[in-house]
Amino acid sequence: MTLLTRRGLLKTAAVAGASGVGLAAIGRLDGWAAAAPEPVVLQTAKIQAQLMGIGPTRNVLTYGSAGMPPVLRMKKGEPFAARLVNAIDDPTTIHWHGIRLPNKMDGVPFLVQPYVYTGDHFDYAFTPPDAGTFWYHPHCNTLEQMGQGLTGVIVVENPNDPKFDAEFVLNLRDWRLGDDGQFIDQFRPRDAARTGTYGTVRTANWHDQPQYDAPAGGLVRLRVAITDVTRIYAFRVDGAEADVMALDGNPVPELFLPDALLLGPGQRMELAIRMPDEEGAIVSLRDVRGTKPKILTTLRAMGSSLRRDIRDVAPLEVNPVADVDLTSAQHISLALSATAENIPSNGICGSLGYGFWAINKVPWPGDTPDPTAPLAELKLGKSYVIDMENLTPQSHPMHLHGMSFKVLSSSTRPVQPLISDTYLIQPNEKVSLGFVADNLGDWLLHCHIIEHQKSGMTSYVRVV
Ligand code: C2O
Ligand code: CU
């Protein structure tokens, strides 16, 4: 990705730690935020959904029954609670991707919580410390469960967020459907050993190229989450001024234009878009990767122009993520490679029965009673740098649970010091990711191309 800085001057506000702590403290003093909130009920369901221009697709999975899993809204520094009720024929859990929370709430079966069997429930409760765009999904039989629909977006609001004239949330994903609109095999082994198996029908919010109306000349906040199991996108906006404000739930140090911005499964982007003045003008968000560029969604300018200026968008507040101390940081080397070792498919949450990938030469065996040892044991509060090298010809969106890292350097390109939970590492790239091990427990680290995750490219770190 190229970083085109539009306004080097407009930096994000560096008011991190103080505000996060302050907010929680005020909440507690007032008493209202500390009260246990009414849990949101997320009941898994099997439904029919209209995903193609023909009859409905059967066996679509969701939370609730109203189509796409709901966009969950939480508030930074305020307690959130959800009850997962499992009404499908398969054990499940929920992982809150990118949210720094207690290990027990992280939703990884076997490692941190029991499977939630059919008819059972599990209560999740945590207080999101960071504002931004996140998402949620199962962490059991993920290729099927996510592939068939169980991916939803989370917005963590900050009362100090800049004001926009409109906000839209986009859940981007594909479906593997045949010509009859019904699910076909979720993966092909030969593709799992390469880029992963692509879906056949591409959607935004479960629609093909939906259009939304926004005030002409107004400022729009567009939150985008890639919840697909395979696809990497290259984003571009046509027809309006647009800035990338945040990536993976954290403000970018310097705003830049989305000019074929590469983001992989699990990643999120927030755009500030200044709508055109003229009523009826169309702004489009496109994926320009590969040979078949695709318009993902369009925004239509409505009404008389509000005449806003994109430079009026106030910077987002930095999240209270501890800063890595590079002088004391211990380095952890991590090599991503291909392998030909076989992995038995014996876990309740399913491995694919193939081993194609490995981290430090170890292919993850799945949720077996005898999991592989952690990649590293980290000391609570200490700084670490993961030096990750990609020895494969594919790109991998590598996701760390439970802690946010800072992108320090890459061997192949200039990088911004982004705070993130998912890094899309390119072939032959070496990247250094720094973080403070400030969250106790076992935290998964895996590729978010689910076929890669499920055929070996998974491991974990232990913070003690
Ligand atoms: Cu988005 Cu381990 O997951
Ligand atoms: Cu991968």
Coordinates of C-alpha atoms and ligand atoms in Angstrom, one line a residue:
M1 CA 0.0 0.0 0.0
T2 CA 1.2 3.5 -0.7
L3 CA 0.7 6.1 2.0
L4 CA -0.5 9.3 0.4
T5 CA -0.5 11.8 3.1
R6 CA -3.0 14.5 2.4
R7 CA -2.5 16.6 5.4
G8 CA 0.6 15.8 7.4
L9 CA -0.4 18.6 9.7
L10 CA -3.7 17.1 10.9
K11 CA -2.3 14.6 13.4
T12 CA -4.5 12.5 15.6
A13 CA -4.9 13.8 19.1
A14 CA -2.4 12.3 21.5
V15 CA -4.6 12.2 24.6
A16 CA -4.5 8.5 25.1
G17 CA -4.1 7.0 28.5
A18 CA -5.6 9.8 30.5
S19 CA -8.9 9.9 28.8
G20 CA -9.5 6.1 28.9
V21 CA -8.8 5.9 32.6
G22 CA -10.7 9.1 33.3
L23 CA -13.8 7.8 31.5
A24 CA -13.9 4.6 33.5
A25 CA -13.4 6.4 36.7
I26 CA -16.2 8.9 36.0
G27 CA -18.5 6.0 35.1
R28 CA -17.7 4.4 38.4
L29 CA -18.3 7.5 40.5
D30 CA -21.6 8.2 38.9
G31 CA -22.7 4.6 39.5
W32 CA -24.7 4.3 36.3
A33 CA -22.0 2.7 34.2
A34 CA -20.9 0.2 36.7
A35 CA -24.3 -1.4 37.0
A36 CA -24.4 -4.7 35.1
P37 CA -26.0 -3.9 31.8
E38 CA -28.9 -5.9 30.4
P39 CA -27.2 -8.5 28.2
V40 CA -27.8 -8.4 24.4
V41 CA -29.1 -11.9 23.4
L42 CA -27.2 -13.4 20.5
Q43 CA -29.0 -16.5 19.6
T44 CA -27.6 -18.5 16.7
A45 CA -30.2 -19.4 14.1
K46 CA -30.5 -21.1 10.8
I47 CA -32.5 -19.0 8.3
Q48 CA -33.2 -18.5 4.6
A49 CA -31.8 -15.3 3.1
Q50 CA -32.0 -13.7 -0.3
L51 CA -28.4 -13.5 -1.3
M52 CA -28.7 -13.9 -5.1
G53 CA -31.2 -12.8 -7.7
I54 CA -33.0 -16.2 -7.5
G55 CA -34.8 -18.0 -4.7
P56 CA -33.6 -17.8 -1.1
T57 CA -30.4 -19.5 0.1
R58 CA -31.1 -22.1 2.8
N59 CA -29.0 -22.9 5.8
V60 CA -27.8 -19.4 6.3
L61 CA -26.5 -18.9 9.8
T62 CA -27.0 -15.7 11.8
Y63 CA -27.5 -14.3 15.3
G64 CA -31.2 -13.4 15.9
S65 CA -33.5 -13.9 13.0
A66 CA -33.6 -10.6 11.2
G67 CA -31.1 -11.4 8.4
M68 CA -27.5 -10.2 8.9
P69 CA -26.1 -10.4 12.4
P70 CA -26.8 -7.1 14.2
V71 CA -24.3 -4.3 14.3
L72 CA -23.4 -4.2 18.0
R73 CA -22.9 -0.8 19.6
M74 CA -20.8 -0.5 22.7
K75 CA -19.4 2.4 24.5
K76 CA -15.7 2.9 25.3
G77 CA -15.1 2.3 29.0
E78 CA -18.6 1.1 29.7
P79 CA -19.6 -2.5 30.6
F80 CA -21.1 -4.6 27.9
A81 CA -22.8 -8.0 28.3
A82 CA -24.1 -10.5 25.8
R83 CA -25.7 -13.9 26.2
L84 CA -24.8 -16.4 23.5
V85 CA -27.7 -18.9 23.1
N86 CA -26.8 -21.7 20.8
A87 CA -29.8 -22.9 18.8
I88 CA -27.8 -24.5 15.9
D89 CA -26.7 -28.1 15.6
D90 CA -23.1 -27.4 16.2
P91 CA -21.0 -26.2 19.2
T92 CA -20.0 -22.6 19.0
T93 CA -18.5 -19.6 20.8
I94 CA -18.1 -15.9 20.1
H95 CA -14.7 -14.2 19.7
W96 CA -14.7 -10.4 19.9
H97 CA -12.1 -9.6 17.3
G98 CA -9.8 -6.8 18.2
I99 CA -11.3 -6.0 21.6
R100 CA -8.9 -6.2 24.5
L101 CA -10.8 -8.1 27.2
P102 CA -10.2 -10.7 29.9
N103 CA -8.9 -14.0 28.6
K104 CA -12.0 -15.9 29.8
M105 CA -14.2 -13.8 27.5
D106 CA -12.1 -14.3 24.4
G107 CA -14.2 -17.1 22.9
V108 CA -11.5 -19.6 22.0
P109 CA -12.8 -23.1 22.8
F110 CA -10.4 -25.4 24.5
L111 CA -7.8 -22.7 25.2
V112 CA -10.0 -20.3 27.2
Q113 CA -13.6 -21.5 27.4
P114 CA -15.8 -24.5 27.1
Y115 CA -17.7 -25.2 23.9
V116 CA -21.2 -23.9 23.9
Y117 CA -23.2 -26.9 22.8
T118 CA -26.6 -26.9 21.2
G119 CA -29.2 -25.7 23.6
D120 CA -26.6 -24.2 26.0
H121 CA -25.7 -20.6 26.6
F122 CA -22.7 -18.6 27.7
D123 CA -22.6 -15.1 29.2
Y124 CA -20.0 -12.7 27.9
A125 CA -19.2 -9.5 29.9
F126 CA -16.4 -7.1 29.4
T127 CA -15.7 -3.4 29.2
P128 CA -14.2 -2.3 25.8
P129 CA -11.2 0.0 26.6
D130 CA -10.8 1.2 23.0
A131 CA -13.2 3.0 20.7
G132 CA -13.3 2.0 17.0
T133 CA -14.6 -0.6 14.6
F134 CA -14.4 -4.3 15.6
W135 CA -16.3 -7.4 14.8
Y136 CA -17.5 -10.7 16.3
H137 CA -17.6 -14.3 15.0
P138 CA -17.5 -17.9 16.3
H139 CA -14.2 -19.6 17.0
C140 CA -15.5 -23.1 16.4
N141 CA -16.0 -24.7 13.0
T142 CA -15.3 -21.3 11.7
L143 CA -15.0 -22.2 8.0
E144 CA -18.6 -23.4 8.1
Q145 CA -20.1 -21.1 10.7
M146 CA -18.5 -17.9 9.4
G147 CA -18.7 -19.0 5.8
Q148 CA -22.5 -19.5 6.2
G149 CA -23.1 -16.1 7.9
L150 CA -22.0 -15.8 11.5
T151 CA -19.9 -12.6 11.2
G152 CA -21.1 -9.3 12.6
V153 CA -19.7 -5.8 13.1
I154 CA -19.1 -4.0 16.4
V155 CA -18.9 -0.2 16.8
V156 CA -17.4 1.0 20.0
E157 CA -18.4 4.6 20.4
N158 CA -16.5 7.3 22.1
P159 CA -18.4 10.3 23.4
N160 CA -15.6 12.5 22.2
D161 CA -15.9 11.2 18.6
P162 CA -15.9 13.9 15.9
K163 CA -19.4 14.7 14.6
F164 CA -20.4 13.5 11.1
D165 CA -23.6 14.2 9.1
A166 CA -24.1 10.5 8.5
E167 CA -22.5 7.1 9.4
F168 CA -22.7 3.8 7.6
V169 CA -21.4 0.4 8.7
L170 CA -20.4 -2.1 6.0
N171 CA -20.0 -5.8 6.6
L172 CA -18.1 -7.1 3.6
R173 CA -18.1 -10.8 2.8
D174 CA -18.6 -13.4 0.2
W175 CA -20.7 -16.6 0.0
R176 CA -19.9 -19.9 -1.7
L177 CA -23.1 -20.5 -3.6
G178 CA -23.9 -22.5 -6.7
D179 CA -26.0 -21.4 -9.6
D180 CA -29.1 -22.5 -7.7
G181 CA -28.3 -20.1 -4.8
Q182 CA -27.4 -22.9 -2.4
F183 CA -24.2 -23.5 -0.5
I184 CA -21.5 -25.5 -2.3
D185 CA -18.3 -27.0 -0.7
Q186 CA -16.8 -24.4 1.5
F187 CA -13.2 -25.1 0.4
R188 CA -11.0 -26.9 -2.1
P189 CA -7.9 -28.4 -0.7
R190 CA -5.7 -27.1 -3.5
D191 CA -6.9 -23.6 -2.9
A192 CA -6.5 -24.0 0.9
A193 CA -2.8 -24.6 0.1
R194 CA -2.7 -21.4 -1.8
T195 CA -4.8 -18.2 -1.4
G196 CA -7.8 -19.9 0.2
T197 CA -11.0 -20.7 -1.6
Y198 CA -12.9 -17.6 -2.8
G199 CA -16.7 -17.2 -2.5
T200 CA -18.8 -16.9 -5.6
V201 CA -21.2 -14.2 -4.5
R202 CA -19.9 -10.9 -3.1
T203 CA -21.9 -8.8 -0.7
A204 CA -21.9 -5.7 1.5
N205 CA -24.4 -6.0 4.3
W206 CA -25.6 -9.1 2.7
H207 CA -26.6 -7.2 -0.5
D208 CA -25.0 -6.9 -3.9
Q209 CA -23.7 -3.3 -4.1
P210 CA -26.2 -1.6 -1.8
Q211 CA -26.7 2.2 -2.2
Y212 CA -27.2 4.5 0.7
D213 CA -28.3 8.2 0.8
A214 CA -26.2 10.8 2.4
P215 CA -26.5 14.6 2.7
A216 CA -24.9 16.4 -0.3
G217 CA -21.8 18.3 0.7
G218 CA -21.9 16.4 4.1
L219 CA -19.3 14.5 6.0
V220 CA -19.8 10.7 6.2
R221 CA -18.1 8.2 8.5
L222 CA -17.9 4.9 6.7
R223 CA -16.9 2.0 8.9
V224 CA -15.9 -1.1 6.9
A225 CA -15.1 -4.6 8.2
I226 CA -13.8 -7.4 6.1
T227 CA -15.5 -10.4 7.7
D228 CA -14.9 -12.8 4.7
V229 CA -13.0 -16.0 5.4
T230 CA -10.7 -15.6 2.4
R231 CA -10.7 -12.4 0.4
I232 CA -8.1 -9.6 0.5
Y233 CA -9.4 -6.3 -0.7
A234 CA -7.7 -3.2 -2.3
F235 CA -9.9 -0.3 -1.5
R236 CA -10.5 2.9 -3.5
V237 CA -13.1 5.6 -3.3
D238 CA -14.3 7.4 -6.5
G239 CA -16.4 10.5 -6.8
A240 CA -15.5 12.2 -3.5
E241 CA -12.7 13.3 -1.3
A242 CA -12.0 10.5 1.2
D243 CA -9.5 10.0 4.0
V244 CA -8.6 6.8 5.9
M245 CA -9.0 7.8 9.6
A246 CA -8.6 4.5 11.3
L247 CA -7.5 1.0 10.7
D248 CA -8.2 -2.0 12.8
G249 CA -10.0 0.0 15.4
N250 CA -7.3 2.6 15.9
P251 CA -6.7 6.1 14.4
V252 CA -4.0 6.3 11.8
P253 CA -1.1 8.6 12.8
E254 CA -1.5 10.5 9.5
L255 CA -4.6 10.5 7.3
F256 CA -4.2 9.2 3.8
L257 CA -6.1 8.5 0.6
P258 CA -7.4 5.0 0.1
D259 CA -5.5 4.3 -3.1
A260 CA -5.7 0.6 -3.6
L261 CA -5.3 0.1 0.2
L262 CA -4.8 -3.6 0.8
L263 CA -6.6 -5.1 3.8
G264 CA -7.2 -8.7 4.6
P265 CA -9.8 -10.8 6.4
G266 CA -10.4 -9.5 9.9
Q267 CA -9.2 -6.0 9.2
R268 CA -11.3 -2.8 9.4
M269 CA -11.1 0.7 8.0
E270 CA -12.8 3.9 8.8
L271 CA -13.2 6.5 6.1
A272 CA -14.1 10.2 6.3
I273 CA -15.9 11.0 3.0
R274 CA -16.9 14.5 1.9
M275 CA -20.1 14.0 -0.2
P276 CA -20.3 15.9 -3.5
D277 CA -22.4 19.1 -3.5
E278 CA -24.6 18.1 -6.4
E279 CA -27.8 16.2 -5.6
G280 CA -27.8 12.7 -7.1
A281 CA -24.0 12.5 -7.4
I282 CA -22.7 9.0 -6.7
V283 CA -19.7 8.1 -4.6
S284 CA -18.4 4.5 -4.9
L285 CA -16.3 2.3 -2.7
R286 CA -14.5 -0.2 -4.9
D287 CA -12.3 -3.2 -4.6
V288 CA -9.7 -2.9 -7.3
R289 CA -7.7 -6.0 -6.5
G290 CA -7.3 -8.7 -9.2
T291 CA -8.8 -8.8 -12.6
K292 CA -12.4 -8.3 -11.6
P293 CA -12.7 -4.9 -9.8
K294 CA -16.0 -4.7 -7.9
I295 CA -18.1 -1.8 -6.7
L296 CA -18.9 -2.7 -3.1
T297 CA -21.3 0.1 -2.2
T298 CA -22.4 3.5 -3.4
L299 CA -23.4 6.6 -1.6
R300 CA -25.9 9.0 -3.3
A301 CA -25.8 12.7 -2.4
M302 CA -29.2 14.0 -1.4
G303 CA -30.6 17.4 -0.7
S304 CA -28.9 20.8 -1.0
S305 CA -25.3 20.9 -0.1
L306 CA -24.2 21.2 3.6
R307 CA -21.0 22.7 2.2
R308 CA -18.8 21.0 4.8
D309 CA -15.0 20.8 4.5
I310 CA -13.3 17.5 5.0
R311 CA -10.6 19.3 6.9
D312 CA -13.3 20.1 9.5
V313 CA -13.2 16.5 10.7
A314 CA -11.6 16.6 14.2
P315 CA -9.0 13.9 14.8
L316 CA -10.0 10.7 16.5
E317 CA -8.9 10.2 20.0
V318 CA -6.0 7.7 20.4
N319 CA -6.9 4.5 22.3
P320 CA -5.2 3.8 25.7
V321 CA -2.8 1.2 24.4
A322 CA 0.4 0.9 26.4
D323 CA 3.5 1.9 24.4
V324 CA 6.1 -0.7 23.7
D325 CA 9.5 0.0 25.4
L326 CA 12.0 -0.8 22.7
T327 CA 15.0 -0.5 24.9
S328 CA 13.9 -3.4 27.1
A329 CA 11.8 -5.3 24.6
Q330 CA 12.6 -9.0 24.1
H331 CA 12.4 -10.2 20.5
I332 CA 10.3 -13.2 19.4
S333 CA 11.1 -14.7 16.0
L334 CA 8.3 -16.1 14.1
A335 CA 8.5 -17.7 10.6
L336 CA 5.4 -18.5 8.5
S337 CA 6.0 -21.4 6.2
A338 CA 4.3 -24.1 4.2
T339 CA 4.4 -27.7 5.4
A340 CA 3.2 -31.1 4.3
E341 CA 2.6 -32.6 7.7
N342 CA -0.7 -34.2 8.2
I343 CA -3.1 -32.9 10.8
P344 CA -5.8 -35.2 12.0
S345 CA -9.3 -33.8 11.9
N346 CA -10.3 -34.9 15.4
G347 CA -11.2 -31.6 17.2
I348 CA -14.8 -30.8 18.0
C349 CA -14.4 -27.5 16.3
G350 CA -12.8 -29.1 13.3
S351 CA -9.5 -28.8 11.5
L352 CA -9.6 -29.4 7.8
G353 CA -7.8 -32.7 7.9
Y354 CA -4.9 -31.2 6.0
G355 CA -1.7 -29.6 7.1
F356 CA -0.5 -27.0 4.7
W357 CA 1.0 -24.3 6.9
A358 CA 3.1 -23.9 10.0
I359 CA 4.4 -21.2 12.4
N360 CA 8.0 -21.8 13.4
K361 CA 7.7 -25.2 11.7
V362 CA 4.9 -26.4 13.9
P363 CA 1.5 -26.9 12.2
W364 CA -1.3 -26.3 14.8
P365 CA -3.0 -29.6 15.6
G366 CA -6.5 -28.1 16.1
D367 CA -8.4 -28.1 19.4
T368 CA -6.9 -31.4 20.5
P369 CA -6.6 -32.4 24.1
D370 CA -2.9 -32.1 23.6
P371 CA -2.3 -28.7 22.1
T372 CA 1.1 -27.6 21.0
A373 CA 3.2 -25.6 23.5
P374 CA 2.9 -21.8 23.4
L375 CA 5.1 -19.9 20.9
A376 CA 6.5 -18.0 23.8
E377 CA 5.8 -17.3 27.5
L378 CA 5.6 -13.6 28.2
K379 CA 5.9 -11.8 31.4
L380 CA 3.0 -9.6 32.4
G381 CA 3.8 -5.9 31.8
K382 CA 7.0 -6.5 29.8
S383 CA 7.6 -5.3 26.2
Y384 CA 8.0 -7.6 23.3
V385 CA 8.7 -7.4 19.6
I386 CA 7.5 -10.1 17.3
D387 CA 9.8 -10.3 14.3
M388 CA 7.6 -12.1 11.8
E389 CA 8.9 -13.4 8.5
N390 CA 6.7 -14.7 5.6
L391 CA 8.5 -17.5 3.8
T392 CA 5.4 -18.4 1.7
P393 CA 4.3 -17.0 -1.7
Q394 CA 0.9 -16.0 -0.2
S395 CA -0.2 -13.0 1.9
H396 CA -1.4 -13.7 5.4
P397 CA -3.5 -11.4 7.7
M398 CA -2.0 -12.4 11.0
H399 CA -4.2 -11.7 14.0
L400 CA -3.2 -11.5 17.6
H401 CA -5.9 -11.9 20.3
G402 CA -6.1 -9.9 23.4
M403 CA -3.4 -7.3 22.9
S404 CA -2.8 -4.6 20.3
F405 CA 0.6 -4.2 18.7
K406 CA 2.3 -1.3 17.0
V407 CA 3.7 -1.8 13.5
L408 CA 7.4 -0.8 13.9
S409 CA 9.0 -1.6 10.6
S410 CA 8.8 -3.7 7.5
S411 CA 11.6 -4.9 5.2
T412 CA 9.7 -4.1 2.1
R413 CA 7.9 -0.7 2.6
P414 CA 7.6 2.3 4.7
V415 CA 5.0 1.8 7.4
Q416 CA 3.0 4.1 9.7
P417 CA 3.3 3.2 13.4
L418 CA -0.2 1.8 13.3
I419 CA -1.8 0.2 16.4
S420 CA -3.5 -2.9 15.3
D421 CA -4.5 -6.5 16.0
T422 CA -4.1 -7.9 12.4
Y423 CA -1.2 -7.4 10.1
L424 CA -1.4 -8.4 6.4
I425 CA 2.1 -9.7 5.8
Q426 CA 3.2 -10.0 2.1
P427 CA 5.4 -12.7 0.6
N428 CA 9.0 -12.2 1.5
E429 CA 8.2 -9.5 4.0
K430 CA 9.7 -9.3 7.4
V431 CA 7.8 -7.1 9.9
S432 CA 8.4 -6.1 13.5
L433 CA 5.3 -5.7 15.7
G434 CA 5.9 -4.3 19.2
F435 CA 3.5 -4.6 22.2
V436 CA 3.3 -4.7 25.9
A437 CA 2.2 -8.1 27.3
D438 CA -0.4 -6.5 29.5
N439 CA -3.2 -9.1 29.4
L440 CA -2.9 -12.3 31.3
G441 CA -3.7 -15.6 29.6
D442 CA -3.4 -17.7 26.5
W443 CA -3.8 -15.6 23.3
L444 CA -4.1 -17.0 19.9
L445 CA -2.1 -15.8 17.0
H446 CA -3.3 -17.0 13.6
C447 CA -3.8 -16.3 10.0
H448 CA -7.3 -15.0 9.4
I449 CA -7.7 -16.7 6.0
I450 CA -9.6 -19.4 7.8
E451 CA -8.4 -22.3 5.6
H452 CA -4.8 -21.3 6.5
Q453 CA -5.8 -21.0 10.2
K454 CA -7.4 -24.4 10.0
S455 CA -4.6 -26.1 8.2
G456 CA -1.8 -25.2 10.5
M457 CA -1.2 -21.5 10.6
T458 CA -2.2 -21.0 14.2
S459 CA -0.3 -20.7 17.5
Y460 CA -0.5 -18.8 20.8
V461 CA 1.4 -16.9 23.3
R462 CA 1.0 -17.2 27.0
V463 CA 1.2 -14.2 29.3
V464 CA 1.9 -15.1 32.9
Ligands
C2O1 CU1 -11.1 -12.9 14.3 CU2 -9.0 -15.8 16.2 O1 -10.1 -14.3 15.3
CU2 CU -2.7 -17.2 5.7

